[in-house]
Short mmCIF file of C-alpha atoms in Angstrom, two decimals:
data_model
loop_
_atom_site.label_atom_id
_atom_site.label_comp_id
_atom_site.label_asym_id
_atom_site.label_seq_id
_atom_site.Cartn_x
_atom_site.Cartn_y
_atom_site.Cartn_z
CA MET A 1 35.97 171.62 -27.31
CA ASN A 2 34.30 168.22 -27.56
CA GLU A 3 30.97 167.20 -26.08
CA THR A 4 32.58 165.74 -22.97
CA SER A 5 34.47 168.93 -22.12
CA VAL A 6 34.41 170.16 -18.55
CA THR A 7 31.95 172.97 -17.92
CA PRO A 8 32.68 176.06 -15.79
CA LEU A 9 30.36 175.98 -12.80
CA PRO A 10 28.49 179.20 -13.73
CA ASN A 11 27.55 177.56 -17.06
CA ALA A 12 26.16 174.33 -15.56
CA THR A 13 22.62 173.42 -16.63
CA LEU A 14 20.16 170.87 -15.30
CA ASP A 15 20.04 168.78 -18.47
CA THR A 16 23.82 168.56 -18.91
CA CYS A 17 25.26 168.66 -15.39
CA GLY A 18 22.53 167.69 -12.91
CA GLY A 19 20.56 169.54 -10.28
CA LYS A 20 23.28 170.06 -7.68
CA ALA A 21 25.68 171.70 -10.12
CA ALA A 22 22.98 173.65 -11.94
CA THR A 23 21.64 175.16 -8.72
CA LEU A 24 25.08 176.17 -7.49
CA GLY A 25 25.83 177.65 -10.90
CA ARG A 26 22.69 179.75 -10.68
CA LEU A 27 23.52 180.96 -7.18
CA LEU A 28 27.00 181.86 -8.37
CA ARG A 29 25.55 183.87 -11.28
CA GLU A 30 23.32 185.69 -8.78
CA GLY A 31 26.40 186.80 -6.86
CA LEU A 32 25.98 184.49 -3.88
CA PRO A 33 29.06 183.05 -2.12
CA VAL A 34 29.65 179.69 -3.81
CA PRO A 35 33.18 178.19 -4.06
CA GLU A 36 34.52 178.34 -7.62
CA GLY A 37 34.82 175.17 -9.64
CA PHE A 38 33.82 173.19 -12.71
CA VAL A 39 31.65 170.24 -13.70
CA VAL A 40 32.38 167.04 -15.61
CA PRO A 41 29.06 166.70 -17.50
CA PHE A 42 26.71 163.78 -18.14
CA SER A 43 28.25 163.25 -21.58
CA ALA A 44 31.60 162.23 -20.07
CA HIS A 45 29.85 159.64 -17.89
CA ARG A 46 27.98 158.29 -20.93
CA ALA A 47 31.25 157.94 -22.82
CA ALA A 48 32.95 156.25 -19.86
CA ARG A 49 30.13 153.69 -19.53
CA THR A 50 31.00 152.34 -22.96
CA ALA A 51 34.65 151.77 -21.97
CA PRO A 52 36.16 149.03 -19.76
CA ASP A 53 36.27 149.92 -16.06
CA LEU A 54 34.69 153.35 -16.64
CA ARG A 55 37.82 154.61 -18.32
CA PRO A 56 37.61 158.40 -18.75
CA PRO A 57 37.14 159.59 -22.35
CA VAL A 58 40.16 160.73 -24.30
CA GLY A 59 41.22 164.22 -23.38
CA LEU A 60 39.28 164.45 -20.12
CA GLU A 61 42.35 164.21 -17.90
CA HIS A 62 43.99 167.05 -19.84
CA GLU A 63 40.89 169.21 -19.49
CA VAL A 64 40.67 168.47 -15.77
CA ALA A 65 44.33 169.46 -15.44
CA GLU A 66 43.69 172.77 -17.19
CA ALA A 67 40.61 173.50 -15.08
CA LEU A 68 42.47 172.72 -11.85
CA ALA A 69 45.35 174.95 -12.94
CA LEU A 70 42.91 177.84 -13.40
CA LEU A 71 41.85 177.33 -9.79
CA GLY A 72 45.49 177.28 -8.65
CA ASP A 73 45.60 173.49 -8.04
CA PRO A 74 44.02 173.72 -4.56
CA PRO A 75 42.53 170.87 -2.52
CA VAL A 76 39.04 170.31 -3.91
CA ALA A 77 35.73 168.66 -3.10
CA VAL A 78 34.64 166.15 -5.74
CA ARG A 79 30.90 165.43 -5.52
CA SER A 80 28.15 163.79 -7.51
CA SER A 81 25.55 165.77 -9.43
CA ALA A 82 23.31 162.97 -10.70
CA SER A 83 20.24 163.29 -12.89
CA ASN A 84 17.98 161.99 -10.07
CA GLU A 85 19.67 163.88 -7.25
CA ASP A 86 18.54 167.01 -5.40
CA GLY A 87 15.10 167.01 -7.04
CA THR A 88 11.71 168.01 -5.68
CA GLY A 89 10.55 164.41 -5.23
CA ALA A 90 13.70 162.72 -3.96
CA SER A 91 16.94 164.09 -2.58
CA ALA A 92 19.17 161.00 -2.90
CA ALA A 93 20.77 162.38 0.26
CA GLY A 94 24.12 160.70 0.84
CA GLN A 95 23.54 157.98 -1.74
CA TYR A 96 26.27 158.99 -4.19
CA GLU A 97 29.96 159.50 -3.56
CA SER A 98 31.52 162.68 -2.22
CA LEU A 99 35.26 163.02 -1.67
CA LEU A 100 36.84 165.93 0.18
CA ALA A 101 40.35 167.37 0.21
CA VAL A 102 41.38 165.75 -3.07
CA GLN A 103 44.50 167.26 -4.65
CA GLY A 104 46.36 166.64 -7.89
CA VAL A 105 45.13 165.70 -11.36
CA ALA A 106 45.45 161.94 -10.97
CA ALA A 107 43.64 161.93 -7.63
CA VAL A 108 40.82 164.14 -8.96
CA VAL A 109 40.31 161.93 -12.02
CA GLU A 110 40.17 158.86 -9.77
CA ALA A 111 37.62 160.64 -7.55
CA ILE A 112 35.53 161.40 -10.63
CA ARG A 113 35.55 157.69 -11.47
CA ASP A 114 34.49 156.91 -7.89
CA CYS A 115 31.47 159.19 -8.34
CA TRP A 116 30.60 157.45 -11.62
CA THR A 117 30.93 154.03 -9.96
CA SER A 118 28.59 155.02 -7.14
CA ALA A 119 25.76 155.43 -9.67
CA SER A 120 25.38 151.63 -9.75
CA SER A 121 25.99 150.90 -6.07
CA PRO A 122 23.55 148.69 -4.09
CA ARG A 123 22.42 151.63 -1.95
CA VAL A 124 21.55 153.69 -5.05
CA THR A 125 19.63 150.74 -6.50
CA ALA A 126 17.68 150.33 -3.25
CA TYR A 127 16.95 154.06 -3.13
CA ARG A 128 15.75 154.14 -6.76
CA ASN A 129 13.51 151.12 -6.16
CA ARG A 130 11.87 152.98 -3.29
CA THR A 131 11.60 156.49 -4.71
CA GLU A 132 11.29 156.26 -8.50
CA GLU A 133 8.12 155.40 -10.42
CA ASP A 134 10.07 153.34 -12.96
CA PRO A 135 13.37 152.18 -11.43
CA SER A 136 13.76 149.61 -14.22
CA ARG A 137 14.78 152.31 -16.70
CA THR A 138 18.42 153.14 -17.41
CA GLY A 139 20.34 154.20 -14.31
CA PRO A 140 21.03 157.82 -13.50
CA GLU A 141 23.40 159.94 -15.49
CA MET A 142 26.19 161.38 -13.42
CA GLY A 143 27.68 164.82 -13.55
CA VAL A 144 30.62 165.41 -11.22
CA LEU A 145 31.15 168.71 -9.44
CA VAL A 146 34.71 169.81 -8.60
CA GLN A 147 35.05 172.84 -6.32
CA ARG A 148 37.70 174.53 -4.24
CA LEU A 149 37.51 173.01 -0.76
CA VAL A 150 36.44 175.34 2.03
CA ASP A 151 38.63 174.69 5.08
CA ALA A 152 35.73 175.29 7.42
CA ASP A 153 36.02 176.60 10.95
CA VAL A 154 32.37 175.61 11.41
CA SER A 155 29.80 174.19 9.02
CA GLY A 156 26.48 172.43 8.81
CA VAL A 157 23.01 172.38 7.31
CA MET A 158 19.96 174.62 7.43
CA PHE A 159 16.35 174.04 6.44
CA THR A 160 14.38 177.12 5.45
CA PRO A 161 10.70 177.30 6.51
CA VAL A 162 8.17 175.12 4.72
CA ARG A 163 5.37 177.53 5.71
CA PRO A 164 5.37 181.35 5.61
CA GLY A 165 6.41 182.78 8.95
CA GLY A 166 8.04 179.53 10.07
CA THR A 167 11.43 179.13 11.68
CA ILE A 168 14.74 178.27 10.05
CA ARG A 169 16.53 175.30 11.60
CA ILE A 170 20.33 175.29 11.58
CA GLU A 171 22.63 172.45 12.70
CA ALA A 172 26.31 173.24 13.19
CA ASN A 173 29.57 171.62 14.25
CA PRO A 174 33.22 172.69 14.19
CA GLY A 175 35.16 171.65 11.09
CA LEU A 176 33.91 170.19 7.82
CA GLY A 177 30.21 169.55 7.38
CA LEU A 178 30.55 165.85 6.61
CA SER A 179 30.16 165.13 10.31
CA VAL A 180 26.77 166.88 10.39
CA VAL A 181 25.32 165.45 7.17
CA GLY A 182 26.71 162.01 8.01
CA GLY A 183 25.20 162.05 11.48
CA THR A 184 28.45 161.12 13.25
CA VAL A 185 28.09 163.99 15.74
CA SER A 186 25.21 165.46 17.70
CA PRO A 187 25.44 169.06 16.45
CA ASP A 188 24.41 172.36 17.97
CA THR A 189 20.89 173.30 16.89
CA TYR A 190 19.51 176.80 16.25
CA GLU A 191 15.92 177.83 15.59
CA VAL A 192 15.71 181.31 14.04
CA ALA A 193 12.17 182.70 14.18
CA ALA A 194 10.65 185.08 11.65
CA ASP A 195 11.16 187.97 14.08
CA GLY A 196 14.88 187.16 14.35
CA THR A 197 14.69 185.50 17.77
CA VAL A 198 17.27 182.72 18.09
CA ARG A 199 16.79 179.65 20.27
CA SER A 200 19.69 177.22 20.59
CA THR A 201 20.52 173.79 21.98
CA ILE A 202 24.16 172.84 22.45
CA GLY A 203 25.10 169.37 21.23
CA GLY A 204 27.89 167.02 22.23
CA LYS A 205 30.43 168.04 19.56
CA GLU A 206 32.94 165.37 20.62
CA THR A 207 34.71 165.19 17.25
CA ARG A 208 35.36 167.34 14.19
CA LEU A 209 36.57 166.60 10.66
CA ASP A 210 39.30 168.66 9.01
CA ARG A 211 41.52 168.44 5.96
CA ASP A 212 44.56 166.28 6.59
CA GLU A 213 47.34 168.60 5.48
CA ASN A 214 49.92 165.80 5.49
CA ARG A 215 48.21 162.92 3.69
CA GLY A 216 45.24 164.51 1.96
CA GLY A 217 41.62 163.58 2.58
CA VAL A 218 40.03 164.29 5.94
CA ILE A 219 40.94 163.41 9.49
CA ALA A 220 38.79 163.14 12.61
CA ARG A 221 40.02 165.00 15.67
CA PRO A 222 38.58 165.27 19.17
CA VAL A 223 37.07 168.60 20.11
CA PRO A 224 38.80 169.72 23.34
CA GLU A 225 36.46 169.09 26.24
CA HIS A 226 36.35 172.73 27.32
CA GLN A 227 35.13 173.71 23.83
CA ARG A 228 32.28 171.20 23.60
CA SER A 229 29.91 173.37 25.60
CA VAL A 230 30.80 176.51 23.62
CA PRO A 231 28.22 177.34 20.90
CA SER A 232 29.45 176.77 17.35
CA LEU A 233 27.66 179.97 16.29
CA ASP A 234 26.81 183.16 18.12
CA GLU A 235 23.29 184.53 17.72
CA SER A 236 24.26 187.20 15.20
CA THR A 237 25.97 184.65 12.96
CA ALA A 238 22.95 182.33 13.16
CA ALA A 239 20.72 185.27 12.20
CA ARG A 240 22.97 186.13 9.23
CA LEU A 241 22.88 182.50 8.07
CA ALA A 242 19.10 182.54 8.32
CA ALA A 243 18.91 185.72 6.23
CA LEU A 244 21.08 184.08 3.58
CA GLY A 245 18.84 181.02 3.68
CA HIS A 246 15.75 183.18 3.07
CA ARG A 247 17.48 184.78 0.09
CA VAL A 248 18.34 181.37 -1.41
CA ALA A 249 14.80 180.09 -0.90
CA ALA A 250 13.37 183.18 -2.61
CA LEU A 251 15.70 182.78 -5.60
CA LEU A 252 14.90 179.07 -5.94
CA ASP A 253 11.15 179.47 -5.38
CA GLY A 254 10.69 177.13 -2.45
CA PRO A 255 11.96 175.84 0.89
CA GLN A 256 15.57 174.67 0.70
CA ASP A 257 17.92 172.21 2.36
CA ILE A 258 21.21 174.15 2.38
CA GLU A 259 24.74 173.05 3.27
CA TRP A 260 27.01 175.91 4.36
CA ALA A 261 30.48 176.53 5.77
CA ILE A 262 32.23 179.43 7.46
CA SER A 263 35.97 179.97 7.02
CA ASP A 264 37.88 182.99 8.35
CA GLY A 265 34.60 184.84 8.83
CA THR A 266 33.32 184.23 5.28
CA THR A 267 30.15 182.20 4.75
CA TRP A 268 29.99 179.83 1.78
CA LEU A 269 27.06 177.98 0.21
CA LEU A 270 27.99 174.39 -0.64
CA GLN A 271 24.62 172.99 -1.70
CA ALA A 272 20.96 173.92 -2.01
CA ARG A 273 18.16 171.52 -2.87
CA PRO A 274 14.40 171.40 -2.34
CA ILE A 275 13.18 170.02 0.97
CA THR A 276 11.58 166.71 0.02
CA ALA A 277 9.98 165.88 3.38
CA PRO A 278 9.32 168.36 6.21
CA LEU A 279 10.70 168.03 9.70
CA PRO A 280 8.44 166.61 12.41
CA GLU A 281 6.68 169.28 14.37
CA ALA A 282 8.56 170.15 17.57
CA SER A 283 7.21 168.21 20.53
CA THR A 284 6.85 169.48 24.08
CA SER A 285 5.94 166.07 25.50
CA GLU A 286 7.86 164.78 28.49
CA ALA A 287 9.36 161.34 29.06
CA ALA A 288 7.17 158.65 30.60
CA PRO A 289 6.58 159.20 34.34
CA ASP A 290 8.36 155.95 35.21
CA GLY A 291 11.43 157.11 33.33
CA ALA A 292 11.29 154.20 30.90
CA SER A 293 11.38 156.33 27.75
CA MET A 294 14.65 157.47 26.24
CA SER A 295 14.68 160.86 24.54
CA GLY A 296 16.37 162.10 21.38
CA THR A 297 15.74 164.45 18.49
CA PRO A 298 12.53 163.88 16.48
CA GLY A 299 13.83 162.73 13.09
CA SER A 300 10.84 161.40 11.15
CA HIS A 301 7.20 161.39 12.22
CA GLY A 302 5.13 158.36 13.14
CA VAL A 303 4.76 155.77 15.88
CA VAL A 304 5.71 152.12 15.48
CA THR A 305 6.12 149.10 17.77
CA GLY A 306 8.54 146.36 16.82
CA THR A 307 11.59 144.33 17.77
CA ALA A 308 14.75 146.27 18.56
CA ARG A 309 17.65 145.18 16.38
CA VAL A 310 21.00 146.54 17.54
CA VAL A 311 23.14 147.07 14.44
CA ARG A 312 26.73 148.19 14.93
CA GLY A 313 28.05 147.51 11.44
CA PRO A 314 27.60 145.61 8.16
CA SER A 315 28.23 142.26 9.88
CA ASP A 316 24.88 142.73 11.64
CA PHE A 317 22.85 143.47 8.49
CA GLY A 318 21.79 139.85 7.97
CA ARG A 319 19.98 139.80 11.33
CA VAL A 320 17.54 142.55 10.38
CA ARG A 321 14.01 141.37 9.66
CA ALA A 322 11.02 143.22 8.22
CA GLY A 323 9.57 145.64 10.75
CA ASP A 324 12.57 145.63 13.08
CA ILE A 325 13.53 148.89 14.79
CA LEU A 326 17.16 149.62 13.87
CA VAL A 327 19.20 150.81 16.86
CA CYS A 328 22.64 151.92 15.71
CA PRO A 329 25.48 154.34 16.52
CA TYR A 330 24.77 156.30 13.31
CA THR A 331 23.91 155.30 9.77
CA ASP A 332 26.38 155.27 6.94
CA PRO A 333 24.83 155.79 3.48
CA ALA A 334 25.70 152.15 2.70
CA TRP A 335 23.02 151.22 5.24
CA THR A 336 20.21 152.66 3.10
CA PRO A 337 18.99 149.23 1.89
CA LEU A 338 18.09 148.44 5.52
CA PHE A 339 15.66 151.37 5.46
CA THR A 340 13.52 149.45 2.96
CA VAL A 341 13.10 146.67 5.56
CA ALA A 342 13.10 148.44 8.92
CA GLY A 343 10.03 149.70 10.69
CA GLY A 344 11.94 152.56 12.30
CA VAL A 345 15.41 153.92 13.03
CA VAL A 346 17.20 155.05 16.21
CA THR A 347 20.72 156.51 16.25
CA GLU A 348 23.06 157.49 19.07
CA THR A 349 24.35 160.60 17.29
CA GLY A 350 23.21 162.96 14.57
CA GLY A 351 20.65 165.67 13.98
CA ALA A 352 17.31 166.01 12.22
CA LEU A 353 19.05 167.44 9.13
CA SER A 354 21.42 164.48 8.69
CA HIS A 355 21.18 162.23 5.64
CA ALA A 356 19.76 159.35 7.72
CA ALA A 357 16.90 161.48 9.01
CA ILE A 358 16.15 162.89 5.55
CA VAL A 359 15.98 159.43 3.96
CA ALA A 360 13.80 158.13 6.84
CA ARG A 361 11.33 160.96 6.18
CA GLU A 362 11.34 160.21 2.45
CA TYR A 363 10.69 156.53 3.18
CA ASN A 364 8.00 157.51 5.71
CA ILE A 365 9.46 155.47 8.57
CA PRO A 366 9.70 156.88 12.10
CA ALA A 367 13.13 157.92 13.34
CA VAL A 368 14.62 159.29 16.55
CA ILE A 369 18.09 160.73 16.23
CA GLY A 370 20.73 161.16 18.92
CA ILE A 371 19.75 158.95 21.86
CA PRO A 372 23.06 158.64 23.76
CA HIS A 373 24.24 155.06 24.40
CA ALA A 374 21.11 153.59 22.76
CA THR A 375 22.98 150.52 21.50
CA THR A 376 23.91 149.56 25.07
CA LEU A 377 20.72 150.70 26.82
CA VAL A 378 18.39 148.82 24.47
CA ARG A 379 18.42 145.02 24.57
CA ASP A 380 18.71 143.37 21.16
CA GLY A 381 15.46 141.54 20.39
CA ALA A 382 13.38 143.44 22.96
CA PRO A 383 9.98 144.89 21.99
CA VAL A 384 10.04 148.69 21.81
CA THR A 385 7.80 151.55 20.74
CA LEU A 386 9.35 154.35 18.71
CA ASP A 387 7.67 157.77 18.53
CA GLY A 388 9.46 159.76 15.84
CA SER A 389 7.39 162.89 16.38
CA ALA A 390 8.04 163.07 20.13
CA GLY A 391 11.64 161.85 19.87
CA ALA A 392 11.04 158.96 22.30
CA LEU A 393 11.94 155.27 22.46
CA THR A 394 10.15 153.12 25.04
CA PRO A 395 11.18 149.52 25.83
CA HIS A 396 8.39 147.14 26.95
#
């Protein structure tokens, strides 16, 4: 085997395959439920960077074919495992490429190249400039994780307690977890206390993402209206997830941000990384007596007053000025450079564990997540005050 050979997931190490893969490899060795897979290591990315158009090194496609055959050639998830990703100081949440429901050798190799390409994207550069002490050094090395795709019935994210005796927060939605981490839905939320008590809030759950069995990739489908008010998890399942989260945090010696999925009654761990910035403390404050304030989920602490800038897509990016309060349907990872300019962020959908909320906390800018119809209720250019701890937006 040469130095760019694919690595079985249980053998992944931090210095050769990145934090995401190394952590999942460790959990797999400990007997925890992690989907099987393999990793294309840093060395393959280094070799590709010396070739035109990030051409994969000789022999890599053959090795990928062999590794996929050992898995039974299933649909897979192809995800980044970069050298500066999933660390204790910065998560790089959503900054690199992830591709779901990829099938076939050629498609997997192309997805690997997409992950490599994302290492030099504008959003990654903006994130490095904000979070790294020396962003001028050579860009991140990129491992690529390839795992059997979990066709999830329900999935989401959980944060284990930052303090002893604290609660575990779980966000869940039917289907694949991309909708929860991407903030495109307002998920169900569960708070599991140390004594096992479960408190829940049912979200909108208007859409779900599933594998497209006909064309590959994923497809968005509406959740039938009668199912939107049905909890994604029952209390016993939420409690079992919380117990698994405590076990992961104990193994990894600290509070963890965990992505999970449940398929046919089996729970799978898809990612675990250190929590880089804690959630805002839950607020019991009420809306303003005159009803002027709009309420959402506290996403990132702090209070800021500024000009509301309604942003519905990339064509609006050029209108954003320093200190503006972004008001948007949700935030795609490509919007991260705006976070270096904005004074605060408001979204119409999403939860406190979404990538947008995590990055806002890392950047230390206030955020309120999931204010329904915010882009139509807030006038572009109007002065507003955003309270990220209370989850409130107040026009003036």
